[in-house]
PDB file of C-alpha atoms in Angstrom:
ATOM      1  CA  UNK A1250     170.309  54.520 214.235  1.00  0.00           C
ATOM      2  CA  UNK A1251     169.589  56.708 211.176  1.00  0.00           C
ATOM      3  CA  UNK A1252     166.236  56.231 209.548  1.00  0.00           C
ATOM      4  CA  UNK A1253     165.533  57.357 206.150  1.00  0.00           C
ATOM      5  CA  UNK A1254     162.750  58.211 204.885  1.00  0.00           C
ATOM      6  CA  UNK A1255     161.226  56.926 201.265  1.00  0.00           C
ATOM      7  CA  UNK A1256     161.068  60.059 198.979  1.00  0.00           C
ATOM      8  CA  UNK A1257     159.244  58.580 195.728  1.00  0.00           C
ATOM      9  CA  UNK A1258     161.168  60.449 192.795  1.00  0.00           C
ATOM     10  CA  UNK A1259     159.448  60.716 189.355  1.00  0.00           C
ATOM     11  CA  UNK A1260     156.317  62.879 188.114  1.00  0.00           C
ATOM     12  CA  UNK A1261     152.865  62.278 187.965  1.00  0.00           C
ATOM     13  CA  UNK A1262     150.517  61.970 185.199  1.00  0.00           C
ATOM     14  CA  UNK A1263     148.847  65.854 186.000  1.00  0.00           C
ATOM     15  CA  UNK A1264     152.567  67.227 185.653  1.00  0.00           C
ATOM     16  CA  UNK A1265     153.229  64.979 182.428  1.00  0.00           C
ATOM     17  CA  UNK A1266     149.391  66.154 180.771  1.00  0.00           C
ATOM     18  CA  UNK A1267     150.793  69.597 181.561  1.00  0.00           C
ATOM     19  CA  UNK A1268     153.845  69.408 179.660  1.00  0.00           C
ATOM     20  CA  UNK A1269     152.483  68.119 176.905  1.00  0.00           C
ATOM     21  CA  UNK A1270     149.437  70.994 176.546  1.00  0.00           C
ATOM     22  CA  UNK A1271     152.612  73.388 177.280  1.00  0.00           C
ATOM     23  CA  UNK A1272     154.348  71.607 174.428  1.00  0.00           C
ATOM     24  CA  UNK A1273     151.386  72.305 171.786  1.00  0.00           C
ATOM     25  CA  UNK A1274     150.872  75.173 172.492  1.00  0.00           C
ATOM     26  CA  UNK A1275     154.440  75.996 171.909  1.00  0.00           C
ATOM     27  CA  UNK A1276     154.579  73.989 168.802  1.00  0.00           C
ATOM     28  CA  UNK A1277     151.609  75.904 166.777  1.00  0.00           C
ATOM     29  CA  UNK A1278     153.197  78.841 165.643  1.00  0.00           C
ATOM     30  CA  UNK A1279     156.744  77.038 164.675  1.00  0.00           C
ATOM     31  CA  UNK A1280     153.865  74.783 162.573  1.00  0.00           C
ATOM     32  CA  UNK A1281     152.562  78.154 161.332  1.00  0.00           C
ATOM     33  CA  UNK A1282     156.116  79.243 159.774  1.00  0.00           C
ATOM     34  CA  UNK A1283     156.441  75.906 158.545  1.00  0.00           C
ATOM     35  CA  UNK A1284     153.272  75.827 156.359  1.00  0.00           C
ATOM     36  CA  UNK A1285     154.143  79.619 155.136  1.00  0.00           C
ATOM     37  CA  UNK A1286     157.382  78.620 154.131  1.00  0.00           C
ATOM     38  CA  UNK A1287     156.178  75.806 152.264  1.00  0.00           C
ATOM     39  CA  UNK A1288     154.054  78.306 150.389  1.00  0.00           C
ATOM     40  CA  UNK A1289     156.434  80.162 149.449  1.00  0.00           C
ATOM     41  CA  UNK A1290     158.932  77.539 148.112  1.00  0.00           C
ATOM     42  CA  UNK A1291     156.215  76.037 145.722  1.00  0.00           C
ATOM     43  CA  UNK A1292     155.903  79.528 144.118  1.00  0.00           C
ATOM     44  CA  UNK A1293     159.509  79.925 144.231  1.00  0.00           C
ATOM     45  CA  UNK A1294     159.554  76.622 142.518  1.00  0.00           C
ATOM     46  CA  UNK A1295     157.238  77.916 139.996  1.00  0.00           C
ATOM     47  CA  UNK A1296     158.776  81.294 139.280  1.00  0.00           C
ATOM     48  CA  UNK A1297     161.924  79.095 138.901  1.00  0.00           C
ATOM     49  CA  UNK A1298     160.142  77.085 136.617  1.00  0.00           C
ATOM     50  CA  UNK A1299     158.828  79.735 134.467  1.00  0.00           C
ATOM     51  CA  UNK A1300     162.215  81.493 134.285  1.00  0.00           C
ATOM     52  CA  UNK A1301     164.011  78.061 132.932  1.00  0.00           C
ATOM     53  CA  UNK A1302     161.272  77.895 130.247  1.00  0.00           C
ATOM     54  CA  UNK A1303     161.277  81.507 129.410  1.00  0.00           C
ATOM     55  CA  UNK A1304     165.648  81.087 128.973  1.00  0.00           C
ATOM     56  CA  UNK A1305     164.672  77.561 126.623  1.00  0.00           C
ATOM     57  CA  UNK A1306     162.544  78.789 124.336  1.00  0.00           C
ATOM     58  CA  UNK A1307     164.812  81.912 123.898  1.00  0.00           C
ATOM     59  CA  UNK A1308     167.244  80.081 123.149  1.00  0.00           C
ATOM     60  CA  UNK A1309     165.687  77.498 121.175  1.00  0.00           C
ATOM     61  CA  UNK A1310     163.980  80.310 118.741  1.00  0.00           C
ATOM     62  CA  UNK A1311     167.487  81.986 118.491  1.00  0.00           C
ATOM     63  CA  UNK A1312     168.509  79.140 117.104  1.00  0.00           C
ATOM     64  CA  UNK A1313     166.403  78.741 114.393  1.00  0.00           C
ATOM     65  CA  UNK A1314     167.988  80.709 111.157  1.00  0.00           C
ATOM     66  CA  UNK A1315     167.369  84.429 110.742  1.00  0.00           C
ATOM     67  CA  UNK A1316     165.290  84.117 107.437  1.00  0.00           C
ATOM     68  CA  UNK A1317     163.135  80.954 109.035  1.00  0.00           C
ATOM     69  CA  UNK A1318     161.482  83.773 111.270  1.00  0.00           C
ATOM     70  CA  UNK A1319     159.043  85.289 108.047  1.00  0.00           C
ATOM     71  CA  UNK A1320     157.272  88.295 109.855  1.00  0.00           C
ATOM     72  CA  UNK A1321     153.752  88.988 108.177  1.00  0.00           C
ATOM     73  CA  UNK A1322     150.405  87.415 107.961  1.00  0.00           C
ATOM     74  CA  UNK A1323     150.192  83.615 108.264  1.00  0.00           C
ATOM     75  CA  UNK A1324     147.977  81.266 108.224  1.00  0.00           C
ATOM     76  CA  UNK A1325     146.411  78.326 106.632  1.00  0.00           C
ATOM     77  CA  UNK A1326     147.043  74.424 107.689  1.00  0.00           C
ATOM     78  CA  UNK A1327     151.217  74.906 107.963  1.00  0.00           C
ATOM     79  CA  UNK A1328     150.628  77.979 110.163  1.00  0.00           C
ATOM     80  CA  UNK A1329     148.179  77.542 112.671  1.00  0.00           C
ATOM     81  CA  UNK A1330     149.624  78.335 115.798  1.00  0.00           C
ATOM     82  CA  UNK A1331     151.403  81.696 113.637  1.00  0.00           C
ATOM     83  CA  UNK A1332     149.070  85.238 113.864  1.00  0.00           C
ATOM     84  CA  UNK A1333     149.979  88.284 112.951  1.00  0.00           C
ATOM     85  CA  UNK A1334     148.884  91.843 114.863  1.00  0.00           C
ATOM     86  CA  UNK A1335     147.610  93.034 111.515  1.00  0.00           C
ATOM     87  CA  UNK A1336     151.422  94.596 110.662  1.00  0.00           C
ATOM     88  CA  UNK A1337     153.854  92.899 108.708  1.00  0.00           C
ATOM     89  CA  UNK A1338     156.803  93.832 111.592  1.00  0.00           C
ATOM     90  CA  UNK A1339     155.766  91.532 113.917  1.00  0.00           C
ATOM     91  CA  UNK A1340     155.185  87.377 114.321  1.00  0.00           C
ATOM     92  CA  UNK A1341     153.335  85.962 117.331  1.00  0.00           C
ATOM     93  CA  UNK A1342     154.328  82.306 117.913  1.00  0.00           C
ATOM     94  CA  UNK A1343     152.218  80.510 120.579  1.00  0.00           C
ATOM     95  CA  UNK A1344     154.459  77.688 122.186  1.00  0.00           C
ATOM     96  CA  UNK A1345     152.101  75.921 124.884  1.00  0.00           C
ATOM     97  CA  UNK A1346     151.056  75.429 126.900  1.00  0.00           C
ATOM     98  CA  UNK A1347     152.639  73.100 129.256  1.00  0.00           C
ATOM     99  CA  UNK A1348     151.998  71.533 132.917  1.00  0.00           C
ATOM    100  CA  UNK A1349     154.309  70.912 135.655  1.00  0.00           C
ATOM    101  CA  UNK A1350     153.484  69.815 139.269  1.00  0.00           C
ATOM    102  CA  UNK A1351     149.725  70.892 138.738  1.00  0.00           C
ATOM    103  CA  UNK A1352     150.956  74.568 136.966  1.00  0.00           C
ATOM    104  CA  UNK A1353     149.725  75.408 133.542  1.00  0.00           C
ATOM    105  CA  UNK A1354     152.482  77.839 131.837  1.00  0.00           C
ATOM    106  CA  UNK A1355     151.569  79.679 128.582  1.00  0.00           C
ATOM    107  CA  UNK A1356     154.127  80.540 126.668  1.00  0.00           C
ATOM    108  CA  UNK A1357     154.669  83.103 123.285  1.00  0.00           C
ATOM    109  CA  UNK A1358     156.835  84.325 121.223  1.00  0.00           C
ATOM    110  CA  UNK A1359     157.488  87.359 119.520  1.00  0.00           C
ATOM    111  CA  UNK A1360     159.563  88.753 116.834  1.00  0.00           C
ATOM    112  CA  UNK A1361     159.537  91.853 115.535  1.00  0.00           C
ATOM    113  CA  UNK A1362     161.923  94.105 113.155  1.00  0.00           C
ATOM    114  CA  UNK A1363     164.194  96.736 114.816  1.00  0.00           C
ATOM    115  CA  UNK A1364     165.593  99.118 112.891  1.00  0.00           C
ATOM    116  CA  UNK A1365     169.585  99.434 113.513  1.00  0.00           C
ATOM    117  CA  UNK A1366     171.567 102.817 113.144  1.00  0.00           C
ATOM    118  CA  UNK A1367     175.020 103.363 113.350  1.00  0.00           C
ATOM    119  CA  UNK A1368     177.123 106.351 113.864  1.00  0.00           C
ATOM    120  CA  UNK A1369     180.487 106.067 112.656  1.00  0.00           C
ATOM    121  CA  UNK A1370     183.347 109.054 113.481  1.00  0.00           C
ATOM    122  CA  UNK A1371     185.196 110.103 110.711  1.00  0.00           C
ATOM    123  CA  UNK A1372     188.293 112.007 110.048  1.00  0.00           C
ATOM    124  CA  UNK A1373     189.680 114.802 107.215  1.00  0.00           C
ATOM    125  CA  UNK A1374     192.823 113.428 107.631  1.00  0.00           C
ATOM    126  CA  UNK A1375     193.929 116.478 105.358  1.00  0.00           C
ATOM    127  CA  UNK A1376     193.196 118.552 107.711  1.00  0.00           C
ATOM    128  CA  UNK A1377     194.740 116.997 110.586  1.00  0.00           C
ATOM    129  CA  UNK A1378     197.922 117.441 108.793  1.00  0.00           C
ATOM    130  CA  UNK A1379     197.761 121.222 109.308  1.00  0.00           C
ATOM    131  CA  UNK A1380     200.064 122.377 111.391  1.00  0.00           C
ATOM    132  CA  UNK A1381     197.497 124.387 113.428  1.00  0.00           C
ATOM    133  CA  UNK A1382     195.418 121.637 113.806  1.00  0.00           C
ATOM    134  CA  UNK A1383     198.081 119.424 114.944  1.00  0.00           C
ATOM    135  CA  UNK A1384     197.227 119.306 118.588  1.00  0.00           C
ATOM    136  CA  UNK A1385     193.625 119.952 118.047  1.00  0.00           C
ATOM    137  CA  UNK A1386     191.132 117.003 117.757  1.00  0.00           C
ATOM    138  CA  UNK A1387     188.160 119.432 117.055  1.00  0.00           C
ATOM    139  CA  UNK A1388     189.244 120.766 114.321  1.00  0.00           C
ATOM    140  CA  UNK A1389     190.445 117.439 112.196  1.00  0.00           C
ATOM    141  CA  UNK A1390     186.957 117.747 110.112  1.00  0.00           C
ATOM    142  CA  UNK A1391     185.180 114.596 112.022  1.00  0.00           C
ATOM    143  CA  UNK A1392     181.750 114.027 110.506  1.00  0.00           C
ATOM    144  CA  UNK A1393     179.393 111.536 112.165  1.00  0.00           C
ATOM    145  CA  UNK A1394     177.653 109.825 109.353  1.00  0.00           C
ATOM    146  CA  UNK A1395     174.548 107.693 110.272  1.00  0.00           C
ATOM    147  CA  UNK A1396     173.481 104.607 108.545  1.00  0.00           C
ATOM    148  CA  UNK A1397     170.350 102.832 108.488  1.00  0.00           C
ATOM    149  CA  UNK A1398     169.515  99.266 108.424  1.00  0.00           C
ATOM    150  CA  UNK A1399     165.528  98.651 108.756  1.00  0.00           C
ATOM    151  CA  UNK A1400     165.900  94.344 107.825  1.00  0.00           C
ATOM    152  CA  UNK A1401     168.989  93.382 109.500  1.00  0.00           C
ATOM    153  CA  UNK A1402     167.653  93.194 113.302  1.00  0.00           C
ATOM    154  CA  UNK A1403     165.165  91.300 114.504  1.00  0.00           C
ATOM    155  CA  UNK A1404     163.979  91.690 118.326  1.00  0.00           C
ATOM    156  CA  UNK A1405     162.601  87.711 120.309  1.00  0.00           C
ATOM    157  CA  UNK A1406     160.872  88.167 122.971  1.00  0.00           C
ATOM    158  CA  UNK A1407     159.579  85.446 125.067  1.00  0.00           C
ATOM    159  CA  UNK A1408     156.683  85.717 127.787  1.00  0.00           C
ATOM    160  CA  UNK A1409     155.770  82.892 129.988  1.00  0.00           C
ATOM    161  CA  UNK A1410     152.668  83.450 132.082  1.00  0.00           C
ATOM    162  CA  UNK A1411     150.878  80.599 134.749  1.00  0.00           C
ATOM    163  CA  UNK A1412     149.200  80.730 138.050  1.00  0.00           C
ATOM    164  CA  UNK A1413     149.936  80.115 141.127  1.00  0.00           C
ATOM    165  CA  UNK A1414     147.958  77.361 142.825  1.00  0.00           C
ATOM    166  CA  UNK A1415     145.435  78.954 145.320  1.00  0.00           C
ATOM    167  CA  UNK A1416     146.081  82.832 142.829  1.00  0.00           C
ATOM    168  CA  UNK A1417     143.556  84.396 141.292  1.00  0.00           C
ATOM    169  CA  UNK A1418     146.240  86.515 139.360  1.00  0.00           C
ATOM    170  CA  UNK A1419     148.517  85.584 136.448  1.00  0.00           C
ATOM    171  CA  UNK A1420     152.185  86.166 136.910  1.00  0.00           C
ATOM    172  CA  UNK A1421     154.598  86.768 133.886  1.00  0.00           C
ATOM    173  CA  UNK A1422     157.989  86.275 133.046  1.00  0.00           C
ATOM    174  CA  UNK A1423     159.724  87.895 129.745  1.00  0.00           C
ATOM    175  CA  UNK A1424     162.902  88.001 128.083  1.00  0.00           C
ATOM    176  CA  UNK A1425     164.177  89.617 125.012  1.00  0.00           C
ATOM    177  CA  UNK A1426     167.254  89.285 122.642  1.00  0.00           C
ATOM    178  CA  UNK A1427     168.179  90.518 119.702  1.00  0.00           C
ATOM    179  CA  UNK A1428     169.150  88.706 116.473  1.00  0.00           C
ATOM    180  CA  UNK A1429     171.267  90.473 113.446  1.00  0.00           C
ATOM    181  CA  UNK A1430     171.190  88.908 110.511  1.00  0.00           C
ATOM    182  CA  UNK A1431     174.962  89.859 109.618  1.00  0.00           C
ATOM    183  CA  UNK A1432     175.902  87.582 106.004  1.00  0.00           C
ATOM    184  CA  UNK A1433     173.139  90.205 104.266  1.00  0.00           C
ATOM    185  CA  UNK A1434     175.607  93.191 104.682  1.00  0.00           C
TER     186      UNK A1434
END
């Protein structure tokens, strides 16, 4: 006759408690990375933000005509959100600010007048001619001319600053283009 003997299979509640504490304490740090990278995405999200807004407003400014964008001293009720630096070669437009998910951006615009020079090669083409200049570039008579345009340029640059939530610091984002103002030439 073979006996056998009843072996209870299965765990009891001490080894179950254990694996659980086991289980938390392995959990906490994954929770740690979690939270960080959550951080980080919102200010990614912002930065992202701020970048989109900074490209908008670029654009939307560049679009405006050339001779809409008076540089000097304004003021008065059509120009309250206009100053001036005390110069006449340079507009500060204030354009906010605005709020998104609980972030206040500040944005600004500012033109200001580059001047533009040119260099343009040119040629003695009676001297080329020569037949001892033939095969000589350097001594075809170039001259290199420069000419100066101080109204024709105008530089927009665009500056978006906010905060962080939980930052003590402001964080800025610029861009710049320039505009020529081509049918005056």
């Amino acid at each position: 006759m073979i006996r056998t003997k009843n072996v209870k299979k299965g765990f009891t509640l001490t080894e179950i408690m254990l694996a659980c504490v086991l289980m938390a304490f392995a959990f906490l740090p994954i929770m740690g990375v979690m939270s960080s990278s959550i951080k980080a995405t919102e200010k990614d999200e912002a930065t992202q933000k701020a970048v989109s807004l900074c490209q908008e407003k670029l654009n939307m400014c560049l679009q405006m005509p050339f001779e809409d964008m008076a540089l000097g001293t304004h003021g008065g009720d059509t120009a309250k959100s206009l100053s001036s630096k005390n110069t006449t070669n340079q507009l500060v437009l204030r354009l906010g600010p605005e709020k998104f998910d609980n972030i206040t951006y500040k944005s600004q615009l500012v033109v200001s007048k580059q001047s533009v020079t040119f260099s343009v090669p040119t040629c003695d083409f009676a001297l080329k001619g020569e037949e001892k200049n033939k095969n000589n570039p350097d001594a075809w008579g170039w001259t290199y001319p420069s000419y100066t345009f101080d109204d024709m340029v105008k530089r927009y640059t665009v500056t978006v600053t906010w905060r962080d939530q939980g930052s003590k610091t402001d964080k800025t984002y610029t861009l710049s283009s320039l505009k020529a103002d081509i049918r005056k030439r």
